[in-house]
Amino acid sequence: MPSRYVLALVGIASAATVLSAQDYSQTVIKVTPLSGSVYMLEGAGGNIGLSVGSDDAFLIDDQFAPLTPKIRAAIATVTARPVRFLLNTHWHGDHTGGNENMAGAGAIILAQENVRHRMSTEQFIEAFKQKVPASPRAALPIVTFSESITLYVNDDSVAAVHVPHAHTDGDVIVFFKKANVIHMGDTFFNGRYPFIDVSSGGSVLGMIAAADRALKMSNSGTRFIPGHGPLGNRDDLVRFRNMLASVTDKVAKRVAQRQTLEEVLASKPSAEYDAQLGNGNIKPDQFVSFVYASLTASARKPKDRR
């Protein structure tokens, strides 16, 4: 692994450690109404989905624990009802950090079964050389599912669908059918390069498949809540999907030639996208390295046939 890449990852790992203990006093939770009774909440960490209406509130992800009071205050601006259900799109702490607080206030936490497994045991994110301790028992999902689950809340049918081996091995995309809104979790980073957690079962091919799955569910009017970045539309997701496929094709050809990571990075397979997407937390060489790790890991193990 090239030394510049190692240094970059050390920097991100250090930033992640600081982030978990940072001062959130200046963080503002932005509430954006979408369609029907669905809202998008932005703050620090993964974007949140919120459904309100005649039933209690339904939340998708909950960012970091210190932000729970601000998130509750933001929810209170659109409904007086409590959060009854909380769905985690995957296990990472910027999406699940508020679980214990929300559960303590009565929320029922749901997630794909791999999310509970990973949250209940110590994890190691290889890309960032970062140990993540097991979550408290109260933070764990108490309802899990394998492939999909449907909730009938606030006069809408909400389908949570497992997309295998995408950002992690426990990702779900969540489709509000009546509102025509899809929460993508971290299978979609809008306007920036994504993090693919290969050590948690993620893969770039699964990311592409997740985008394809969501696009099949959608139409020209669908609005997409990304895990990170601004609210998106169908064209945004198509561009993201095509970028993933283009870079993957270029890297795959070099992997087939048994080129090293250093050689692949030198070929600049993401160059045409770097100016637009390379200014987020994940830099071009880091993203290409995730793709390389994903493809070389796939070559070493049987393919998932699900």
Tab-separated table of N, CA and C in Angstrom, residues 120-237:
chain	number	residue	atom	x	y	z
A	120	SER	N	-23.196	-5.607	18.004
A	120	SER	CA	-23.115	-6.338	19.273
A	120	SER	C	-21.723	-6.892	19.560
A	121	THR	N	-20.805	-6.749	18.611
A	121	THR	CA	-19.439	-7.227	18.803
A	121	THR	C	-18.446	-6.140	18.370
A	122	GLU	N	-17.238	-6.202	18.906
A	122	GLU	CA	-16.209	-5.239	18.496
A	122	GLU	C	-15.922	-5.391	17.008
A	123	GLN	N	-15.806	-4.273	16.325
A	123	GLN	CA	-15.513	-4.277	14.892
A	123	GLN	C	-14.180	-3.594	14.637
A	124	PHE	N	-13.618	-3.870	13.470
A	124	PHE	CA	-12.375	-3.228	13.067
A	124	PHE	C	-12.545	-2.767	11.624
A	125	ILE	N	-12.517	-1.447	11.409
A	125	ILE	CA	-12.617	-0.893	10.060
A	125	ILE	C	-11.216	-0.835	9.481
A	126	GLU	N	-10.914	-1.765	8.623
A	126	GLU	CA	-9.564	-1.953	8.110
A	126	GLU	C	-9.036	-0.710	7.402
A	127	ALA	N	-9.868	-0.050	6.616
A	127	ALA	CA	-9.409	1.095	5.836
A	127	ALA	C	-8.881	2.209	6.712
A	128	PHE	N	-9.460	2.368	7.908
A	128	PHE	CA	-9.060	3.443	8.801
A	128	PHE	C	-8.251	2.941	9.999
A	129	LYS	N	-7.966	1.620	10.014
A	129	LYS	CA	-7.236	1.015	11.137
A	129	LYS	C	-7.887	1.407	12.464
A	130	GLN	N	-9.191	1.285	12.520
A	130	GLN	CA	-9.952	1.793	13.651
A	130	GLN	C	-10.781	0.690	14.309
A	131	LYS	N	-10.552	0.477	15.624
A	131	LYS	CA	-11.401	-0.428	16.388
A	131	LYS	C	-12.668	0.304	16.811
A	132	VAL	N	-13.782	-0.392	16.708
A	132	VAL	CA	-15.064	0.169	17.133
A	132	VAL	C	-15.637	-0.773	18.189
A	133	PRO	N	-15.791	-0.319	19.434
A	133	PRO	CA	-16.292	-1.218	20.482
A	133	PRO	C	-17.740	-1.606	20.254
A	134	ALA	N	-18.128	-2.698	20.856
A	134	ALA	CA	-19.524	-3.128	20.779
A	134	ALA	C	-20.429	-2.049	21.368
A	135	SER	N	-21.614	-1.915	20.803
A	135	SER	CA	-22.580	-0.927	21.299
A	135	SER	C	-23.247	-1.441	22.564
A	136	PRO	N	-23.745	-0.545	23.423
A	136	PRO	CA	-24.514	-0.984	24.584
A	136	PRO	C	-25.739	-1.789	24.139
A	137	ARG	N	-26.157	-2.700	24.972
A	137	ARG	CA	-27.291	-3.552	24.616
A	137	ARG	C	-28.524	-2.728	24.262
A	138	ALA	N	-28.731	-1.627	24.967
A	138	ALA	CA	-29.921	-0.808	24.718
A	138	ALA	C	-29.903	-0.146	23.347
A	139	ALA	N	-28.730	-0.076	22.710
A	139	ALA	CA	-28.620	0.557	21.398
A	139	ALA	C	-28.876	-0.415	20.254
A	140	LEU	N	-28.958	-1.705	20.543
A	140	LEU	CA	-29.074	-2.714	19.489
A	140	LEU	C	-30.486	-2.770	18.912
A	141	PRO	N	-30.603	-3.044	17.624
A	141	PRO	CA	-31.928	-3.284	17.044
A	141	PRO	C	-32.592	-4.463	17.741
A	142	ILE	N	-33.896	-4.355	18.009
A	142	ILE	CA	-34.621	-5.462	18.646
A	142	ILE	C	-35.520	-6.184	17.659
A	143	VAL	N	-35.666	-5.625	16.463
A	143	VAL	CA	-36.361	-6.301	15.368
A	143	VAL	C	-35.395	-6.349	14.195
A	144	THR	N	-35.090	-7.558	13.709
A	144	THR	CA	-34.203	-7.690	12.561
A	144	THR	C	-34.885	-8.505	11.477
A	145	PHE	N	-34.348	-8.379	10.275
A	145	PHE	CA	-34.897	-9.103	9.127
A	145	PHE	C	-33.750	-9.453	8.195
A	146	SER	N	-33.995	-10.395	7.309
A	146	SER	CA	-32.963	-10.834	6.382
A	146	SER	C	-33.017	-10.073	5.065
A	147	GLU	N	-34.123	-10.180	4.352
A	147	GLU	CA	-34.216	-9.600	3.007
A	147	GLU	C	-35.001	-8.297	2.954
A	148	SER	N	-36.161	-8.240	3.597
A	148	SER	CA	-36.974	-7.027	3.517
A	148	SER	C	-38.012	-7.012	4.628
A	149	ILE	N	-38.539	-5.822	4.867
A	149	ILE	CA	-39.636	-5.656	5.812
A	149	ILE	C	-40.469	-4.470	5.332
A	150	THR	N	-41.770	-4.516	5.563
A	150	THR	CA	-42.657	-3.421	5.177
A	150	THR	C	-43.362	-2.882	6.403
A	151	LEU	N	-43.360	-1.563	6.536
A	151	LEU	CA	-44.078	-0.895	7.615
A	151	LEU	C	-45.202	-0.065	7.001
A	152	TYR	N	-46.352	-0.105	7.638
A	152	TYR	CA	-47.485	0.690	7.191
A	152	TYR	C	-47.676	1.798	8.218
A	153	VAL	N	-47.096	2.954	7.918
A	153	VAL	CA	-47.094	4.057	8.880
A	153	VAL	C	-47.462	5.356	8.179
A	154	ASN	N	-48.190	6.191	8.908
A	154	ASN	CA	-48.524	7.539	8.436
A	154	ASN	C	-49.105	7.529	7.017
A	155	ASP	N	-50.040	6.592	6.822
A	155	ASP	CA	-50.762	6.474	5.546
A	155	ASP	C	-49.849	6.195	4.358
A	156	ASP	N	-48.752	5.499	4.605
A	156	ASP	CA	-47.827	5.134	3.533
A	156	ASP	C	-47.366	3.700	3.756
A	157	SER	N	-46.952	3.063	2.681
A	157	SER	CA	-46.337	1.742	2.733
A	157	SER	C	-44.839	1.930	2.540
A	158	VAL	N	-44.065	1.518	3.548
A	158	VAL	CA	-42.627	1.795	3.554
A	158	VAL	C	-41.871	0.472	3.500
A	159	ALA	N	-41.154	0.245	2.419
A	159	ALA	CA	-40.422	-1.005	2.224
A	159	ALA	C	-38.938	-0.784	2.468
A	160	ALA	N	-38.361	-1.545	3.390
A	160	ALA	CA	-36.916	-1.546	3.635
A	160	ALA	C	-36.348	-2.808	2.999
A	161	VAL	N	-35.448	-2.650	2.053
A	161	VAL	CA	-34.944	-3.759	1.246
A	161	VAL	C	-33.435	-3.900	1.432
A	162	HIS	N	-33.001	-5.101	1.803
A	162	HIS	CA	-31.574	-5.367	1.972
A	162	HIS	C	-30.890	-5.398	0.611
A	163	VAL	N	-29.803	-4.640	0.488
A	163	VAL	CA	-28.972	-4.677	-0.715
A	163	VAL	C	-27.622	-5.257	-0.293
A	164	PRO	N	-27.347	-6.520	-0.634
A	164	PRO	CA	-26.184	-7.234	-0.075
A	164	PRO	C	-24.845	-6.654	-0.518
A	165	HIS	N	-23.920	-6.643	0.421
A	165	HIS	CA	-22.510	-6.328	0.145
A	165	HIS	C	-22.371	-5.058	-0.694
A	166	ALA	N	-22.882	-3.966	-0.188
A	166	ALA	CA	-22.798	-2.673	-0.857
A	166	ALA	C	-21.819	-1.776	-0.086
A	167	HIS	N	-22.312	-0.821	0.675
A	167	HIS	CA	-21.432	-0.024	1.549
A	167	HIS	C	-20.897	-0.905	2.679
A	168	THR	N	-21.747	-1.782	3.210
A	168	THR	CA	-21.396	-2.826	4.188
A	168	THR	C	-22.178	-4.073	3.796
A	169	ASP	N	-22.259	-5.049	4.720
A	169	ASP	CA	-23.069	-6.236	4.437
A	169	ASP	C	-24.483	-6.133	5.019
A	170	GLY	N	-24.817	-4.973	5.619
A	170	GLY	CA	-26.131	-4.857	6.255
A	170	GLY	C	-26.963	-3.691	5.765
A	171	ASP	N	-26.648	-3.166	4.573
A	171	ASP	CA	-27.336	-1.976	4.089
A	171	ASP	C	-28.778	-2.258	3.682
A	172	VAL	N	-29.636	-1.266	3.923
A	172	VAL	CA	-30.987	-1.289	3.366
A	172	VAL	C	-31.257	0.041	2.672
A	173	ILE	N	-32.079	-0.019	1.629
A	173	ILE	CA	-32.659	1.177	1.039
A	173	ILE	C	-34.134	1.173	1.418
A	174	VAL	N	-34.676	2.355	1.669
A	174	VAL	CA	-36.015	2.469	2.253
A	174	VAL	C	-36.892	3.284	1.314
A	175	PHE	N	-37.975	2.657	0.824
A	175	PHE	CA	-38.842	3.270	-0.183
A	175	PHE	C	-40.187	3.642	0.422
A	176	PHE	N	-40.450	4.942	0.486
A	176	PHE	CA	-41.775	5.446	0.862
A	176	PHE	C	-42.604	5.488	-0.425
A	177	LYS	N	-43.469	4.508	-0.604
A	177	LYS	CA	-44.115	4.328	-1.902
A	177	LYS	C	-45.061	5.461	-2.254
A	178	LYS	N	-45.904	5.869	-1.335
A	178	LYS	CA	-46.861	6.950	-1.613
A	178	LYS	C	-46.148	8.276	-1.759
A	179	ALA	N	-45.213	8.553	-0.881
A	179	ALA	CA	-44.472	9.824	-0.929
A	179	ALA	C	-43.472	9.857	-2.080
A	180	ASN	N	-43.099	8.684	-2.601
A	180	ASN	CA	-42.137	8.560	-3.695
A	180	ASN	C	-40.768	9.127	-3.295
A	181	VAL	N	-40.317	8.675	-2.128
A	181	VAL	CA	-39.012	9.063	-1.591
A	181	VAL	C	-38.236	7.795	-1.255
A	182	ILE	N	-36.956	7.750	-1.602
A	182	ILE	CA	-36.098	6.613	-1.265
A	182	ILE	C	-34.919	7.110	-0.436
A	183	HIS	N	-34.777	6.545	0.769
A	183	HIS	CA	-33.590	6.806	1.597
A	183	HIS	C	-32.566	5.733	1.250
A	184	MET	N	-31.407	6.158	0.775
A	184	MET	CA	-30.398	5.236	0.269
A	184	MET	C	-29.374	4.823	1.311
A	185	GLY	N	-29.377	5.458	2.501
A	185	GLY	CA	-28.272	5.195	3.408
A	185	GLY	C	-26.958	5.511	2.714
A	186	ASP	N	-25.895	4.829	3.099
A	186	ASP	CA	-24.586	5.127	2.517
A	186	ASP	C	-24.300	4.357	1.238
A	187	THR	N	-25.341	3.805	0.611
A	187	THR	CA	-25.156	3.265	-0.734
A	187	THR	C	-25.165	4.383	-1.768
A	188	PHE	N	-25.435	5.622	-1.336
A	188	PHE	CA	-25.429	6.788	-2.225
A	188	PHE	C	-24.798	7.977	-1.497
A	189	PHE	N	-23.661	8.446	-2.018
A	189	PHE	CA	-23.038	9.688	-1.566
A	189	PHE	C	-23.250	10.685	-2.696
A	190	ASN	N	-24.011	11.729	-2.469
A	190	ASN	CA	-24.357	12.652	-3.541
A	190	ASN	C	-23.337	13.780	-3.652
A	191	GLY	N	-22.686	13.878	-4.812
A	191	GLY	CA	-21.736	14.948	-5.061
A	191	GLY	C	-20.356	14.728	-4.483
A	192	ARG	N	-20.043	13.497	-4.118
A	192	ARG	CA	-18.736	13.183	-3.531
A	192	ARG	C	-18.448	11.690	-3.695
A	193	TYR	N	-17.181	11.329	-3.515
A	193	TYR	CA	-16.824	9.920	-3.590
A	193	TYR	C	-17.287	9.196	-2.324
A	194	PRO	N	-17.705	7.945	-2.459
A	194	PRO	CA	-18.185	7.198	-1.300
A	194	PRO	C	-17.089	6.447	-0.573
A	195	PHE	N	-17.366	6.138	0.681
A	195	PHE	CA	-16.565	5.180	1.440
A	195	PHE	C	-17.212	3.812	1.249
A	196	ILE	N	-16.404	2.830	0.880
A	196	ILE	CA	-16.866	1.447	0.778
A	196	ILE	C	-16.132	0.660	1.851
A	197	ASP	N	-16.861	0.168	2.840
A	197	ASP	CA	-16.255	-0.527	3.979
A	197	ASP	C	-16.093	-2.005	3.638
A	198	VAL	N	-15.017	-2.310	2.938
A	198	VAL	CA	-14.769	-3.675	2.472
A	198	VAL	C	-14.633	-4.633	3.661
A	199	SER	N	-14.036	-4.177	4.751
A	199	SER	CA	-13.849	-5.041	5.922
A	199	SER	C	-15.166	-5.352	6.629
A	200	SER	N	-16.212	-4.586	6.325
A	200	SER	CA	-17.554	-4.877	6.860
A	200	SER	C	-18.440	-5.526	5.808
A	201	GLY	N	-17.824	-6.136	4.803
A	201	GLY	CA	-18.584	-6.861	3.790
A	201	GLY	C	-19.039	-6.026	2.623
A	202	GLY	N	-18.536	-4.784	2.516
A	202	GLY	CA	-18.943	-3.934	1.403
A	202	GLY	C	-18.195	-4.271	0.126
A	203	SER	N	-18.747	-3.830	-1.005
A	203	SER	CA	-18.097	-4.034	-2.297
A	203	SER	C	-18.631	-3.026	-3.303
A	204	VAL	N	-17.781	-2.648	-4.242
A	204	VAL	CA	-18.222	-1.686	-5.248
A	204	VAL	C	-19.278	-2.296	-6.168
A	205	LEU	N	-19.195	-3.593	-6.434
A	205	LEU	CA	-20.219	-4.223	-7.275
A	205	LEU	C	-21.576	-4.207	-6.575
A	206	GLY	N	-21.559	-4.375	-5.254
A	206	GLY	CA	-22.797	-4.276	-4.494
A	206	GLY	C	-23.342	-2.862	-4.470
A	207	MET	N	-22.456	-1.859	-4.457
A	207	MET	CA	-22.889	-0.467	-4.528
A	207	MET	C	-23.601	-0.200	-5.854
A	208	ILE	N	-23.039	-0.704	-6.930
A	208	ILE	CA	-23.667	-0.540	-8.246
A	208	ILE	C	-25.025	-1.242	-8.268
A	209	ALA	N	-25.080	-2.450	-7.715
A	209	ALA	CA	-26.335	-3.202	-7.677
A	209	ALA	C	-27.393	-2.486	-6.838
A	210	ALA	N	-26.964	-1.838	-5.747
A	210	ALA	CA	-27.903	-1.095	-4.907
A	210	ALA	C	-28.498	0.075	-5.679
A	211	ALA	N	-27.660	0.782	-6.414
A	211	ALA	CA	-28.168	1.888	-7.237
A	211	ALA	C	-29.136	1.371	-8.286
A	212	ASP	N	-28.802	0.255	-8.916
A	212	ASP	CA	-29.696	-0.327	-9.916
A	212	ASP	C	-31.035	-0.717	-9.299
A	213	ARG	N	-30.985	-1.276	-8.097
A	213	ARG	CA	-32.224	-1.685	-7.409
A	213	ARG	C	-33.106	-0.468	-7.142
A	214	ALA	N	-32.499	0.603	-6.653
A	214	ALA	CA	-33.270	1.812	-6.348
A	214	ALA	C	-33.812	2.452	-7.618
A	215	LEU	N	-33.026	2.446	-8.676
A	215	LEU	CA	-33.485	3.042	-9.931
A	215	LEU	C	-34.682	2.287	-10.499
A	216	LYS	N	-34.701	0.975	-10.327
A	216	LYS	CA	-35.855	0.191	-10.790
A	216	LYS	C	-37.119	0.522	-10.001
A	217	MET	N	-36.960	0.902	-8.731
A	217	MET	CA	-38.106	1.269	-7.899
A	217	MET	C	-38.641	2.661	-8.236
A	218	SER	N	-37.809	3.486	-8.859
A	218	SER	CA	-38.075	4.913	-8.927
A	218	SER	C	-38.672	5.338	-10.266
A	219	ASN	N	-39.023	6.624	-10.322
A	219	ASN	CA	-39.401	7.257	-11.574
A	219	ASN	C	-38.820	8.669	-11.592
A	220	SER	N	-39.164	9.449	-12.588
A	220	SER	CA	-38.544	10.765	-12.741
A	220	SER	C	-38.856	11.711	-11.582
A	221	GLY	N	-39.923	11.422	-10.828
A	221	GLY	CA	-40.306	12.287	-9.724
A	221	GLY	C	-39.782	11.856	-8.366
A	222	THR	N	-39.095	10.727	-8.301
A	222	THR	CA	-38.600	10.219	-7.021
A	222	THR	C	-37.510	11.128	-6.462
A	223	ARG	N	-37.574	11.339	-5.150
A	223	ARG	CA	-36.530	12.109	-4.471
A	223	ARG	C	-35.701	11.142	-3.623
A	224	PHE	N	-34.391	11.345	-3.633
A	224	PHE	CA	-33.468	10.416	-3.002
A	224	PHE	C	-32.726	11.098	-1.858
A	225	ILE	N	-32.845	10.499	-0.653
A	225	ILE	CA	-32.060	10.958	0.491
A	225	ILE	C	-30.760	10.159	0.489
A	226	PRO	N	-29.620	10.809	0.256
A	226	PRO	CA	-28.352	10.079	0.296
A	226	PRO	C	-27.867	9.932	1.727
A	227	GLY	N	-26.941	9.015	1.936
A	227	GLY	CA	-26.333	8.916	3.255
A	227	GLY	C	-25.575	10.180	3.605
A	228	HIS	N	-24.927	10.765	2.590
A	228	HIS	CA	-24.165	11.999	2.768
A	228	HIS	C	-24.309	12.833	1.504
A	229	GLY	N	-24.358	14.139	1.697
A	229	GLY	CA	-24.534	15.043	0.573
A	229	GLY	C	-25.955	15.566	0.492
A	230	PRO	N	-26.212	16.459	-0.471
A	230	PRO	CA	-27.531	17.085	-0.573
A	230	PRO	C	-28.593	16.132	-1.121
A	231	LEU	N	-29.843	16.508	-0.898
A	231	LEU	CA	-30.964	15.770	-1.452
A	231	LEU	C	-30.758	15.568	-2.949
A	232	GLY	N	-31.082	14.368	-3.435
A	232	GLY	CA	-30.854	14.065	-4.839
A	232	GLY	C	-32.110	13.714	-5.605
A	233	ASN	N	-31.969	13.669	-6.925
A	233	ASN	CA	-33.038	13.192	-7.793
A	233	ASN	C	-32.528	11.993	-8.588
A	234	ARG	N	-33.361	11.507	-9.490
A	234	ARG	CA	-32.999	10.297	-10.219
A	234	ARG	C	-31.738	10.500	-11.069
A	235	ASP	N	-31.619	11.673	-11.673
A	235	ASP	CA	-30.439	11.942	-12.492
A	235	ASP	C	-29.163	11.919	-11.654
A	236	ASP	N	-29.248	12.415	-10.423
A	236	ASP	CA	-28.075	12.387	-9.542
A	236	ASP	C	-27.639	10.954	-9.260
A	237	LEU	N	-28.608	10.083	-8.997
A	237	LEU	CA	-28.268	8.690	-8.704
A	237	LEU	C	-27.733	7.988	-9.952
